[in-house]
Short mmCIF file of C-alpha atoms in Angstrom, two decimals:
data_model
loop_
_atom_site.label_atom_id
_atom_site.label_comp_id
_atom_site.label_asym_id
_atom_site.label_seq_id
_atom_site.Cartn_x
_atom_site.Cartn_y
_atom_site.Cartn_z
CA THR A 134 157.48 65.96 72.55
CA LYS A 135 158.94 63.36 74.88
CA MET A 136 155.65 61.48 74.82
CA ILE A 137 155.53 61.25 71.02
CA THR A 138 159.18 60.17 70.81
CA THR A 139 158.55 57.28 73.20
CA ASN A 140 157.50 54.39 70.96
CA GLU A 141 155.26 52.77 73.58
CA TYR A 142 153.26 55.99 74.07
CA LYS A 143 153.17 56.80 70.37
CA ASP A 144 151.79 53.30 69.68
CA VAL A 145 148.95 53.86 72.17
CA ILE A 146 147.96 57.12 70.48
CA ILE A 147 148.15 55.64 66.99
CA GLU A 148 146.12 52.61 68.08
CA PHE A 149 143.37 54.88 69.45
CA LEU A 150 143.28 56.97 66.28
CA ASN A 151 143.37 54.01 63.88
CA ASN A 152 141.28 51.44 65.77
CA SER A 153 137.62 52.50 65.54
CA ASN A 154 136.72 50.09 68.38
CA LYS A 155 138.96 51.74 71.00
CA LYS A 156 136.49 53.55 73.25
CA ARG A 157 138.79 56.03 75.00
CA ILE A 158 142.27 57.39 75.52
CA ILE A 159 143.34 58.98 78.79
CA PHE A 160 146.25 61.37 79.28
CA THR A 161 147.85 61.94 82.65
CA ILE A 162 151.25 62.77 84.12
CA ASN A 163 153.34 59.96 85.62
CA SER A 164 155.54 60.21 88.73
CA GLY A 165 158.45 61.37 86.55
CA GLY A 166 156.44 64.37 85.35
CA GLN A 167 155.98 62.97 81.84
CA LEU A 168 152.67 63.10 80.00
CA TYR A 169 151.54 59.62 78.99
CA PRO A 170 148.53 58.04 77.28
CA SER A 171 146.57 55.03 78.47
CA PHE A 172 143.32 53.28 77.62
CA ASN A 173 142.20 53.16 81.27
CA PHE A 174 141.61 55.80 83.91
CA PRO A 175 144.25 55.83 86.67
CA VAL A 176 143.06 54.44 90.00
CA LYS A 177 144.34 57.34 92.14
CA PRO A 178 145.38 60.23 89.92
CA ARG A 179 147.74 62.78 91.47
CA THR A 180 147.26 65.33 88.70
CA LYS A 181 144.53 66.42 86.32
CA VAL A 182 143.45 63.74 83.84
CA ALA A 183 142.36 64.56 80.27
CA TYR A 184 140.12 62.11 78.42
CA PHE A 185 138.88 61.59 74.87
CA ILE A 186 135.96 59.15 74.60
CA ARG A 187 134.28 58.09 71.37
CA ASN A 188 130.56 58.85 71.41
CA THR A 189 129.79 55.70 69.42
CA ILE A 190 131.70 52.54 68.62
CA PRO A 191 132.90 51.84 65.99
CA ILE A 192 133.65 55.19 64.38
CA ASN A 193 136.65 56.21 62.32
CA LEU A 194 138.08 59.53 63.42
CA THR A 195 138.87 62.11 60.75
CA ASP A 196 139.85 65.77 60.87
CA ASP A 197 136.26 66.66 59.97
CA ASN A 198 134.39 64.54 62.53
CA MET A 199 136.80 64.48 65.48
CA LEU A 200 135.15 67.22 67.56
CA ASP A 201 131.65 65.81 66.99
CA SER A 202 132.70 62.18 67.51
CA LEU A 203 134.58 62.60 70.79
CA MET A 204 133.55 63.58 74.28
CA ILE A 205 136.51 65.59 75.55
CA GLY A 206 137.03 66.56 79.15
CA ASP A 207 139.19 66.52 82.20
CA LEU A 208 138.99 65.33 85.78
CA LEU A 209 140.62 66.82 88.82
CA PRO A 210 142.52 64.53 91.19
CA ASN A 211 140.25 65.63 94.06
CA PRO A 212 136.88 63.77 94.01
CA LEU A 213 135.21 66.56 96.00
CA ALA A 214 136.24 69.11 93.38
CA ASN A 215 134.84 66.84 90.65
CA LEU A 216 131.55 66.56 92.57
CA SER A 217 131.42 70.33 92.90
CA VAL A 218 131.96 70.82 89.16
CA LEU A 219 129.35 68.14 88.37
CA CYS A 220 126.83 69.84 90.65
CA ASP A 221 127.52 73.39 89.39
CA GLU A 222 127.77 72.58 85.69
CA VAL A 223 125.32 69.67 85.26
CA PHE A 224 122.81 69.08 88.05
CA PHE A 225 122.11 72.68 89.01
CA PRO A 226 121.52 74.00 85.46
CA LEU A 227 119.57 70.86 84.53
CA LEU A 228 117.20 71.08 87.51
CA ASN A 229 116.76 74.86 87.34
CA ASN A 230 116.24 75.28 83.60
CA THR A 231 112.63 76.33 82.99
CA VAL A 232 112.52 74.21 79.82
CA ASN A 233 113.10 71.11 81.96
CA GLN A 234 110.43 72.21 84.44
CA VAL A 235 107.53 72.02 81.99
CA GLY A 236 104.65 70.27 83.76
CA TRP A 237 106.02 70.99 87.24
CA THR A 238 103.96 72.96 89.71
CA SER A 239 105.50 76.13 91.11
CA VAL A 240 105.89 74.35 94.46
CA ILE A 241 107.96 71.57 92.89
CA ALA A 242 110.05 74.04 90.84
CA ASN A 243 110.79 76.14 93.94
CA ASP A 244 111.54 73.03 95.99
CA MET A 245 114.00 71.79 93.34
CA LYS A 246 115.69 75.19 93.32
CA THR A 247 115.99 75.14 97.11
CA GLU A 248 117.18 71.52 97.27
CA SER A 249 119.75 71.98 94.51
CA GLN A 250 121.06 75.08 96.30
CA GLU A 251 121.24 73.04 99.52
CA MET A 252 123.29 70.42 97.69
CA ARG A 253 125.67 73.13 96.41
CA ASN A 254 125.92 74.59 99.91
CA GLY A 255 126.69 71.16 101.40
CA ILE A 256 129.43 70.50 98.88
CA ALA A 257 130.94 73.96 99.44
CA GLN A 258 130.81 73.39 103.20
CA MET A 259 132.54 70.01 102.86
CA LYS A 260 135.22 71.47 100.56
CA GLY A 261 135.78 74.19 103.15
CA LEU A 262 136.17 71.65 105.94
CA VAL A 263 138.69 69.66 103.91
CA ILE A 264 140.90 72.69 103.19
CA ASN A 265 140.13 74.41 106.52
CA ARG A 266 138.60 77.52 104.93
CA THR A 267 135.14 79.01 104.61
CA ILE A 268 133.80 78.69 101.07
CA PHE A 269 130.60 80.41 99.96
CA PRO A 270 128.78 78.83 97.04
CA LEU A 271 127.49 81.10 94.29
CA PRO A 272 123.90 82.17 94.95
CA ILE A 273 120.97 80.80 92.94
CA CYS A 274 120.43 84.14 91.23
CA MET A 275 124.03 84.74 90.17
CA ASP A 276 123.04 86.03 86.72
CA GLU A 277 120.70 88.59 88.28
CA VAL A 278 123.41 89.66 90.74
CA MET A 279 125.90 90.21 87.90
CA GLN A 280 123.34 92.26 85.94
CA ALA A 281 122.49 94.36 89.00
CA ALA A 282 126.10 94.85 90.18
CA PRO A 283 126.84 98.05 88.19
CA ALA A 284 123.68 99.74 89.51
CA ILE A 285 124.38 98.59 93.06
CA ALA A 286 127.96 99.91 92.79
CA THR A 287 126.55 103.38 92.01
CA GLY A 288 124.23 103.18 95.03
CA ASP A 289 121.02 102.19 93.26
CA ILE A 290 119.61 99.35 95.37
CA SER A 291 116.19 99.47 93.71
CA VAL A 292 117.43 96.73 91.34
CA VAL A 293 117.67 94.26 94.25
CA ASN A 294 114.49 92.20 94.32
CA PRO A 295 113.37 90.22 97.40
CA LEU A 296 114.37 86.84 95.89
CA MET A 297 117.89 88.08 95.15
CA LYS A 298 118.22 89.55 98.64
CA HIS A 299 116.96 86.33 100.24
CA SER A 300 119.30 84.20 98.13
CA LEU A 301 122.35 86.25 99.08
CA GLU A 302 121.41 86.37 102.76
CA PHE A 303 120.68 82.63 102.81
CA MET A 304 124.08 81.88 101.28
CA VAL A 305 125.92 83.85 103.97
CA VAL A 306 123.77 82.75 106.93
CA LYS A 307 123.93 79.09 105.95
#
């Protein structure tokens, strides 16, 4: 409520909503602990940053089109954490989706799976070094592991296939 009652901040929000040529609005917390809007990303954010970016310019925002017209997201103040999220939520699914692998040989598909896992492992290792802890990245076959977990918990290890076993062992050994 403090943000909206501050005229300067309220004007920034209103300008973004009313000016169809304003590309983005960024929300962050200043040194006084107050949420504030800006049109530019902070150089060195100390807290999480939320952003709203218009998909196309110019576009008038309405209640009906707001969710479809804006790219909404947040960034962590730690660049390594952002890289980890980018890798886990964009690169890894993109490279390992079978729809995107149409026309690839099995060698290339397997190589991409291995290399993308190596990238995830490297990022996890670097994050661990920065915070002085050991961090294990999620294995390639996480979905299979989650599906097999109830059976494994009851002692049925027949659901563990060689690829899953190799992936889990590789994650720990690496």
